[in-house]
Amino acid sequence: MTVAPPFAMSTPTPAPPPSAHSPAVDITRRFVRITAQRGPFVEFDFAIGWPELSVELVLPRAAFDEFCQRNAVTFLTTSPELPTPTPDDEET
């Protein structure tokens, strides 16, 4: 019996074409929502294509500014349901 190594990959299946149930996405659109500023760091959500599907990132202010410029981001407003950080929220 021959067993394929665990790293062997099968041929990828092509993605189905967009349908009425799966809207097209514009991956050239980039979004940032600042969620907090803690000392020299900016916490933010970053999304590509769909603003509601994002990752949380933290960068120093200078790196954040460069990141936003390089990605030509659209800034989103903070969601009203997110609490505004207070000085008591600072991590030590």
mmCIF file of C-alpha atoms in Angstrom:
data_model
loop_
_atom_site.group_PDB
_atom_site.id
_atom_site.type_symbol
_atom_site.label_atom_id
_atom_site.label_comp_id
_atom_site.label_asym_id
_atom_site.label_seq_id
_atom_site.Cartn_x
_atom_site.Cartn_y
_atom_site.Cartn_z
ATOM 1 C CA MET A 1 0.000 0.000 0.000
ATOM 2 C CA THR A 2 1.416 3.375 -1.003
ATOM 3 C CA VAL A 3 0.598 6.326 1.225
ATOM 4 C CA ALA A 4 0.971 9.886 -0.052
ATOM 5 C CA PRO A 5 3.071 12.145 2.170
ATOM 6 C CA PRO A 6 0.996 14.538 4.321
ATOM 7 C CA PHE A 7 2.244 17.541 2.367
ATOM 8 C CA ALA A 8 1.048 16.254 -1.015
ATOM 9 C CA MET A 9 -1.519 18.598 -2.468
ATOM 10 C CA SER A 10 -4.263 17.814 -4.895
ATOM 11 C CA THR A 11 -5.006 19.958 -7.909
ATOM 12 C CA PRO A 12 -6.941 23.030 -6.734
ATOM 13 C CA THR A 13 -10.554 23.270 -7.748
ATOM 14 C CA PRO A 14 -11.306 26.497 -9.632
ATOM 15 C CA ALA A 15 -13.620 28.914 -7.864
ATOM 16 C CA PRO A 16 -17.173 29.020 -9.182
ATOM 17 C CA PRO A 17 -18.187 32.132 -11.110
ATOM 18 C CA PRO A 18 -20.002 34.851 -9.120
ATOM 19 C CA SER A 19 -23.737 34.355 -8.882
ATOM 20 C CA ALA A 20 -26.683 36.242 -7.449
ATOM 21 C CA HIS A 21 -25.895 34.542 -4.124
ATOM 22 C CA SER A 22 -22.238 35.573 -4.056
ATOM 23 C CA PRO A 23 -21.724 39.238 -4.913
ATOM 24 C CA ALA A 24 -18.564 40.271 -6.716
ATOM 25 C CA VAL A 25 -15.881 41.868 -4.596
ATOM 26 C CA ASP A 26 -13.503 44.661 -5.561
ATOM 27 C CA ILE A 27 -10.185 43.680 -3.978
ATOM 28 C CA THR A 28 -8.681 47.036 -4.911
ATOM 29 C CA ARG A 29 -10.785 48.685 -2.189
ATOM 30 C CA ARG A 30 -9.094 48.820 1.233
ATOM 31 C CA PHE A 31 -10.728 49.956 4.469
ATOM 32 C CA VAL A 32 -9.470 51.021 7.911
ATOM 33 C CA ARG A 33 -11.480 51.604 11.067
ATOM 34 C CA ILE A 34 -9.453 52.950 14.004
ATOM 35 C CA THR A 35 -10.635 51.230 17.177
ATOM 36 C CA ALA A 36 -8.201 52.625 19.770
ATOM 37 C CA GLN A 37 -5.028 54.618 20.286
ATOM 38 C CA ARG A 38 -2.874 53.319 23.131
ATOM 39 C CA GLY A 39 0.240 55.379 23.708
ATOM 40 C CA PRO A 40 2.306 55.279 20.504
ATOM 41 C CA PHE A 41 0.177 52.458 19.008
ATOM 42 C CA VAL A 42 -2.904 52.555 16.790
ATOM 43 C CA GLU A 43 -5.329 49.625 16.966
ATOM 44 C CA PHE A 44 -7.441 49.251 13.856
ATOM 45 C CA ASP A 45 -9.515 46.941 11.687
ATOM 46 C CA PHE A 46 -8.269 46.402 8.129
ATOM 47 C CA ALA A 47 -10.470 45.040 5.350
ATOM 48 C CA ILE A 48 -10.032 44.301 1.658
ATOM 49 C CA GLY A 49 -13.107 44.334 -0.566
ATOM 50 C CA TRP A 50 -15.776 44.011 2.113
ATOM 51 C CA PRO A 51 -15.523 46.427 5.061
ATOM 52 C CA GLU A 52 -17.517 44.076 7.299
ATOM 53 C CA LEU A 53 -14.872 41.312 6.976
ATOM 54 C CA SER A 54 -11.707 42.558 8.668
ATOM 55 C CA VAL A 55 -8.651 41.689 10.721
ATOM 56 C CA GLU A 56 -7.479 43.512 13.835
ATOM 57 C CA LEU A 57 -4.009 45.046 13.632
ATOM 58 C CA VAL A 58 -1.773 47.179 15.855
ATOM 59 C CA LEU A 59 1.027 49.400 14.539
ATOM 60 C CA PRO A 60 3.096 52.317 15.811
ATOM 61 C CA ARG A 61 1.669 55.642 14.549
ATOM 62 C CA ALA A 62 4.364 56.218 11.862
ATOM 63 C CA ALA A 63 3.974 52.670 10.495
ATOM 64 C CA PHE A 64 0.170 53.044 10.555
ATOM 65 C CA ASP A 65 0.351 56.261 8.540
ATOM 66 C CA GLU A 66 2.621 54.602 5.949
ATOM 67 C CA PHE A 67 0.401 51.486 5.853
ATOM 68 C CA CYS A 68 -2.672 53.620 5.127
ATOM 69 C CA GLN A 69 -0.878 55.610 2.431
ATOM 70 C CA ARG A 70 0.520 52.523 0.672
ATOM 71 C CA ASN A 71 -2.869 50.804 0.699
ATOM 72 C CA ALA A 72 -4.827 53.945 -0.297
ATOM 73 C CA VAL A 73 -7.382 53.118 2.396
ATOM 74 C CA THR A 74 -10.856 54.485 2.890
ATOM 75 C CA PHE A 75 -11.355 55.406 6.547
ATOM 76 C CA LEU A 76 -14.542 54.136 8.155
ATOM 77 C CA THR A 77 -16.179 55.668 11.200
ATOM 78 C CA THR A 78 -16.065 53.849 14.509
ATOM 79 C CA SER A 79 -19.086 51.639 15.106
ATOM 80 C CA PRO A 80 -21.379 53.138 17.757
ATOM 81 C CA GLU A 81 -21.550 49.801 19.610
ATOM 82 C CA LEU A 82 -17.779 49.814 20.238
ATOM 83 C CA PRO A 83 -16.814 51.361 23.588
ATOM 84 C CA THR A 84 -14.354 54.216 23.532
ATOM 85 C CA PRO A 85 -11.193 53.223 25.418
ATOM 86 C CA THR A 86 -10.466 55.102 28.619
ATOM 87 C CA PRO A 87 -7.110 55.555 30.378
ATOM 88 C CA ASP A 88 -8.169 52.705 32.708
ATOM 89 C CA ASP A 89 -8.179 50.391 29.672
ATOM 90 C CA GLU A 90 -4.425 50.836 29.154
ATOM 91 C CA GLU A 91 -2.562 47.552 29.374
ATOM 92 C CA THR A 92 0.528 47.471 31.522
#
